[in-house]
Amino acid sequence: MSIRRNPYSIDVIVPCYQEQDALPITAPKIAAYFRDLVASPSNDAMSFRLLLVDDGSKDSTWGIIEGLSEANPEIEGVKLSRNYGHQAAMLSGLSLATADVVVTMDADLQDDIHAVSAMLDAYESGADMALGVRQDRSSDSRGKRGFANAYYRLLRLMGVNIIENHADFRLMSRKALAALLDHGEVNLFLRGLIPTIGFSVMLVPYARQARVAGETKYTIGKMLRLAIDGITSFSVAPLRYVAFVGGGVFLGSILSGIYVLCVRLFSPQTTVPGWASTLLPLLFLGGLHILCIGVVGEYVGKIYLEVKRRPRFIIAERTKSAE
């Protein structure tokens, strides 16, 4: 990796959804941190822009963003036409980035903003991406920790290359960002897409902070949806497993048929169990068929969404400073 010596600009992308409680606290803190960072002689950062993306919030998030933008020349706002989801909101901000370096983080400030300094050190040392990785999951509930551990094991089983305990707190160079934006998927799973880009990567450990205000917007349903997208967007292993299971059931049915035939031929006095031996296999096979159809349907549905090529997001409004 080559050392970067030239001054550079920074765009900070922050997706916001229903963040009326947290944003008045976190946005000024983020802006103040980057002002100090730019003013510090310890790095070559020369300017920054904080881009707040409202992902179709129903509360007063957009009004707060407008106020912050009017009061701070470095803060700009983008409002999406509806709620497209966290990943699409982040991508919309990335698509508007013009700086040499892009930093993405969440609006709740659970990502330790002070880790950005280490990310910039990695960038100045030649890394094209610096990925924030949680040191531990002690701040999570026991159920969420168990879900995360099981999910990462499942991803490894499916052959998905993902950085464990890395979410959406990262720094990207202009080159890495351009490569990311070349991907045209409608179903986005950025934390899985990032490792496929290549280039030089450095991991930056940080301690996850408590949420400053409000509640998490990632419900169990949204986490499950993101988990399924993470698997189906980067692996066809579930389809192969369906084929293996189908082959196993087919082989089992042949062996069962041979067994029944042998009983009939060589031990006619032995009675093959009645309704239970018939009903249970039918219920098992019926459930298995529905499960397999569901797995195949998930992939067919993703293909359907991809081939329509609908916009991944629509920008409804931008603040004056963003025009």
Coordinates of C-alpha atoms in Angstrom, one line a residue:
M1 CA 0.0 0.0 0.0
S2 CA 1.3 3.4 -0.9
I3 CA 1.3 6.3 1.5
R4 CA -1.2 9.1 0.7
R5 CA 0.2 12.6 1.3
N6 CA -2.3 14.9 -0.5
P7 CA -5.0 16.8 1.3
Y8 CA -8.5 15.2 0.9
S9 CA -12.1 16.0 1.5
I10 CA -14.6 13.8 3.5
D11 CA -18.3 13.1 2.9
V12 CA -20.1 11.6 5.9
I13 CA -23.3 9.7 5.0
V14 CA -25.9 9.2 7.7
P15 CA -29.2 7.4 6.9
C16 CA -32.0 8.6 9.2
Y17 CA -35.4 7.0 9.8
Q18 CA -37.7 8.2 12.6
E19 CA -34.8 9.8 14.4
Q20 CA -36.4 12.9 15.8
D21 CA -35.2 12.1 19.3
A22 CA -31.6 11.2 18.5
L23 CA -30.8 13.5 15.6
P24 CA -30.7 16.8 17.5
I25 CA -28.2 15.3 19.8
T26 CA -26.1 13.2 17.4
A27 CA -25.8 15.4 14.3
P28 CA -24.2 18.3 16.1
K29 CA -21.8 15.9 17.8
I30 CA -20.8 14.3 14.5
A31 CA -20.3 17.8 12.8
A32 CA -18.3 19.0 15.8
Y33 CA -16.0 15.9 15.7
F34 CA -15.3 16.4 12.0
R35 CA -14.7 20.1 12.4
D36 CA -12.0 19.3 15.0
L37 CA -10.7 16.5 12.7
V38 CA -10.3 18.9 9.8
A39 CA -8.6 21.5 12.0
S40 CA -6.2 19.1 13.5
P41 CA -2.6 19.0 12.0
S42 CA -2.4 15.3 12.7
N43 CA -4.1 14.4 9.4
D44 CA -4.5 15.7 5.8
A45 CA -8.2 16.2 5.9
M46 CA -9.1 19.6 4.5
S47 CA -12.9 19.7 4.5
F48 CA -16.0 17.7 5.3
R49 CA -19.7 17.5 4.4
L50 CA -22.3 15.8 6.6
L51 CA -25.1 14.3 4.4
L52 CA -28.2 13.4 6.3
V53 CA -30.6 11.1 4.4
D54 CA -34.2 11.0 5.5
D55 CA -35.5 7.5 4.6
G56 CA -39.2 8.5 4.4
S57 CA -39.7 9.2 8.1
K58 CA -43.2 9.9 9.4
D59 CA -42.1 12.0 12.3
S60 CA -40.3 15.4 12.3
T61 CA -36.9 14.0 11.2
W62 CA -36.9 16.0 7.9
G63 CA -37.8 19.3 9.7
I64 CA -34.9 18.7 12.1
I65 CA -32.6 18.0 9.1
E66 CA -33.7 21.2 7.4
G67 CA -33.0 23.2 10.6
L68 CA -29.6 21.7 11.0
S69 CA -28.8 22.4 7.4
E70 CA -29.7 26.0 7.7
A71 CA -27.7 26.5 10.8
N72 CA -24.6 24.6 9.7
P73 CA -23.0 25.1 6.2
E74 CA -21.4 21.6 6.4
I75 CA -24.7 19.8 6.9
E76 CA -26.8 18.9 3.9
G77 CA -30.1 17.0 3.8
V78 CA -31.7 14.6 1.3
K79 CA -35.3 13.3 1.6
L80 CA -36.3 10.1 -0.1
S81 CA -39.9 9.9 -1.6
R82 CA -40.8 7.0 0.8
N83 CA -39.2 4.5 3.1
Y84 CA -36.9 2.4 0.9
G85 CA -35.0 0.8 3.7
H86 CA -31.7 1.4 5.5
Q87 CA -29.4 0.0 2.8
A88 CA -31.1 1.9 -0.1
A89 CA -31.0 5.1 2.0
M90 CA -27.3 4.6 2.6
L91 CA -26.7 4.0 -1.1
S92 CA -28.6 7.1 -2.1
G93 CA -26.2 9.1 0.1
L94 CA -23.2 7.3 -1.4
S95 CA -24.4 8.1 -4.9
L96 CA -24.3 11.8 -4.1
A97 CA -20.9 11.7 -2.5
T98 CA -18.2 13.8 -4.3
A99 CA -15.4 13.8 -1.7
D100 CA -12.1 11.9 -1.9
V101 CA -13.2 9.9 1.2
V102 CA -16.6 8.7 2.3
V103 CA -17.5 7.6 5.8
T104 CA -20.9 5.9 6.5
M105 CA -22.4 5.6 10.0
D106 CA -25.8 5.4 11.7
A107 CA -27.7 8.3 13.2
D108 CA -27.9 6.8 16.7
L109 CA -24.2 7.3 17.2
Q110 CA -23.8 3.7 18.6
D111 CA -20.8 3.6 16.2
D112 CA -17.9 5.1 18.1
I113 CA -17.1 8.2 16.1
H114 CA -13.6 8.5 17.5
A115 CA -12.7 5.4 15.5
V116 CA -12.9 7.5 12.4
S117 CA -9.4 8.9 13.3
A118 CA -8.0 5.3 13.0
M119 CA -9.9 4.9 9.7
L120 CA -8.3 8.0 8.3
D121 CA -4.9 6.7 9.4
A122 CA -5.6 3.5 7.5
Y123 CA -6.6 5.6 4.4
E124 CA -3.5 7.7 4.6
S125 CA -1.4 4.6 4.9
G126 CA -2.9 3.4 1.6
A127 CA -6.0 1.4 2.5
D128 CA -9.0 1.9 0.2
M129 CA -11.4 0.7 2.8
A130 CA -11.3 0.8 6.6
L131 CA -14.1 -1.3 8.1
G132 CA -15.3 -0.7 11.7
V133 CA -15.5 -4.1 13.5
R134 CA -17.1 -4.4 16.9
Q135 CA -14.8 -5.6 19.6
D136 CA -17.6 -7.6 21.3
R137 CA -21.4 -7.7 21.5
S138 CA -21.7 -7.0 25.2
S139 CA -24.1 -4.2 24.6
D140 CA -26.6 -6.5 22.8
S141 CA -29.3 -8.5 24.5
R142 CA -28.7 -12.2 25.0
G143 CA -31.2 -13.1 22.3
K144 CA -29.6 -10.7 19.8
R145 CA -26.1 -12.1 20.5
G146 CA -27.4 -15.6 20.0
F147 CA -29.1 -14.6 16.7
A148 CA -25.9 -12.9 15.5
N149 CA -23.7 -15.8 16.3
A150 CA -26.0 -18.3 14.6
Y151 CA -26.4 -16.1 11.6
Y152 CA -22.6 -15.8 11.1
R153 CA -22.2 -19.5 11.4
L154 CA -25.0 -20.0 8.8
L155 CA -23.4 -17.5 6.4
R156 CA -20.1 -19.4 6.6
L157 CA -21.9 -22.7 6.0
M158 CA -23.5 -21.1 2.9
G159 CA -20.1 -19.9 1.7
V160 CA -20.8 -16.2 2.0
N161 CA -17.7 -14.1 2.5
I162 CA -18.6 -11.5 5.1
I163 CA -16.6 -9.5 7.8
E164 CA -17.9 -10.8 11.1
N165 CA -19.3 -8.0 13.4
H166 CA -19.0 -5.4 10.7
A167 CA -22.2 -3.5 9.9
D168 CA -22.3 -0.2 8.1
F169 CA -19.6 1.8 9.9
R170 CA -16.8 2.2 7.3
L171 CA -14.5 4.4 5.3
M172 CA -14.1 4.1 1.6
S173 CA -11.8 5.8 -0.9
R174 CA -13.1 7.3 -4.1
K175 CA -11.8 4.3 -6.0
A176 CA -13.6 1.8 -3.8
L177 CA -16.8 3.8 -3.9
A178 CA -16.8 4.0 -7.7
A179 CA -16.4 0.2 -7.7
L180 CA -19.3 -0.2 -5.3
L181 CA -21.6 2.0 -7.3
D182 CA -20.9 0.0 -10.4
H183 CA -23.0 -2.8 -8.8
G184 CA -26.6 -2.6 -9.9
E185 CA -28.4 -4.9 -7.5
V186 CA -31.9 -3.8 -6.4
N187 CA -31.8 -6.1 -3.3
L188 CA -28.9 -4.5 -1.4
F189 CA -26.8 -6.1 1.3
L190 CA -23.9 -3.7 1.5
R191 CA -22.0 -5.4 4.3
G192 CA -21.9 -8.5 2.1
L193 CA -21.1 -6.6 -1.1
I194 CA -18.1 -4.7 0.3
P195 CA -15.8 -7.7 0.6
T196 CA -16.4 -8.6 -3.0
I197 CA -15.0 -5.3 -4.3
G198 CA -11.4 -6.2 -3.5
F199 CA -8.7 -3.5 -3.0
S200 CA -6.8 -3.0 0.2
V201 CA -8.8 -3.3 3.4
M202 CA -8.0 -2.6 7.0
L203 CA -10.2 -3.5 10.0
V204 CA -10.6 -1.0 12.8
P205 CA -11.9 -2.4 16.1
Y206 CA -14.2 -0.2 18.2
A207 CA -16.5 -0.5 21.2
R208 CA -20.2 -0.3 20.4
Q209 CA -21.9 2.5 22.4
A210 CA -25.3 2.8 23.9
R211 CA -28.0 4.5 21.8
V212 CA -28.2 8.2 22.9
A213 CA -32.0 8.5 22.4
G214 CA -35.0 6.8 20.8
E215 CA -35.4 3.2 20.0
T216 CA -33.8 0.9 17.4
K217 CA -35.7 0.8 14.1
Y218 CA -34.5 -2.7 13.3
T219 CA -37.3 -4.9 14.3
I220 CA -37.0 -8.7 14.4
G221 CA -38.8 -8.8 11.1
K222 CA -36.4 -6.4 9.5
M223 CA -33.4 -8.3 10.9
L224 CA -34.8 -11.6 9.5
R225 CA -35.4 -9.9 6.1
L226 CA -31.8 -8.6 6.1
A227 CA -30.5 -12.0 7.1
I228 CA -32.3 -13.7 4.2
D229 CA -31.1 -11.1 1.8
G230 CA -27.6 -11.7 3.0
I231 CA -27.8 -15.3 2.2
T232 CA -29.8 -15.2 -1.1
S233 CA -27.8 -12.3 -2.5
F234 CA -24.5 -14.0 -2.3
S235 CA -25.0 -17.7 -2.3
V236 CA -26.9 -20.4 -4.2
A237 CA -26.1 -23.0 -1.5
P238 CA -29.7 -23.1 -0.3
L239 CA -30.8 -24.3 -3.8
R240 CA -28.1 -26.9 -3.8
Y241 CA -29.2 -28.1 -0.3
V242 CA -32.7 -28.4 -1.6
A243 CA -31.5 -30.6 -4.4
F244 CA -29.5 -32.7 -1.9
V245 CA -32.5 -33.1 0.3
G246 CA -34.7 -34.0 -2.6
G247 CA -32.2 -36.6 -3.7
G248 CA -32.0 -38.0 -0.1
V249 CA -35.8 -38.2 0.1
F250 CA -35.9 -39.9 -3.2
L251 CA -33.3 -42.4 -2.1
G252 CA -35.2 -43.0 1.2
S253 CA -38.4 -43.6 -0.7
I254 CA -36.7 -46.2 -2.9
L255 CA -35.3 -48.0 0.2
S256 CA -38.7 -47.8 1.9
G257 CA -40.3 -49.4 -1.2
I258 CA -37.7 -52.1 -1.2
Y259 CA -38.3 -52.8 2.5
V260 CA -42.1 -53.1 2.0
L261 CA -41.6 -55.3 -1.1
C262 CA -39.3 -57.6 0.9
V263 CA -41.8 -57.8 3.7
R264 CA -44.5 -58.7 1.3
L265 CA -42.5 -61.4 -0.5
F266 CA -40.6 -63.0 2.3
S267 CA -42.7 -62.4 5.4
P268 CA -46.3 -62.1 4.3
Q269 CA -47.6 -62.8 7.8
T270 CA -45.9 -59.5 9.0
T271 CA -48.2 -56.6 8.8
V272 CA -46.8 -53.3 7.7
P273 CA -48.1 -50.6 10.2
G274 CA -51.2 -49.0 8.9
W275 CA -52.4 -45.4 8.8
A276 CA -49.5 -43.9 10.8
S277 CA -46.9 -45.3 8.4
T278 CA -48.9 -43.7 5.5
L279 CA -49.9 -40.4 7.1
L280 CA -46.6 -39.4 8.7
P281 CA -44.5 -39.7 5.5
L282 CA -47.2 -37.8 3.6
L283 CA -47.1 -35.0 6.1
F284 CA -43.3 -35.0 6.1
L285 CA -43.1 -34.9 2.3
G286 CA -45.8 -32.3 2.1
G287 CA -44.0 -30.0 4.5
L288 CA -40.7 -30.6 2.8
H289 CA -42.2 -29.7 -0.6
I290 CA -43.6 -26.5 0.7
L291 CA -40.2 -25.6 2.3
C292 CA -38.3 -26.3 -0.9
I293 CA -40.8 -24.3 -3.0
G294 CA -40.4 -21.5 -0.5
V295 CA -36.6 -21.5 -1.0
V296 CA -36.8 -21.6 -4.8
G297 CA -39.6 -18.9 -4.6
E298 CA -37.3 -16.6 -2.7
Y299 CA -34.7 -16.7 -5.5
V300 CA -37.4 -16.4 -8.2
G301 CA -38.8 -13.4 -6.3
K302 CA -35.3 -11.8 -6.2
I303 CA -34.9 -12.4 -10.0
Y304 CA -38.3 -10.8 -10.6
L305 CA -37.4 -7.7 -8.6
E306 CA -34.0 -7.4 -10.3
V307 CA -35.2 -7.8 -13.9
K308 CA -37.8 -5.0 -13.5
R309 CA -34.9 -2.6 -12.9
R310 CA -37.0 -0.2 -10.9
P311 CA -35.2 2.7 -9.1
R312 CA -33.5 1.7 -5.9
F313 CA -34.6 5.0 -4.4
I314 CA -36.2 8.3 -5.5
I315 CA -35.0 11.6 -4.1
A316 CA -37.9 13.9 -3.3
E317 CA -36.2 16.9 -1.9
R318 CA -32.8 18.3 -1.0
T319 CA -31.9 21.2 1.3
K320 CA -30.7 24.4 -0.1
S321 CA -27.1 23.7 0.7
A322 CA -27.3 20.5 -1.2
E323 CA -28.6 22.0 -4.4

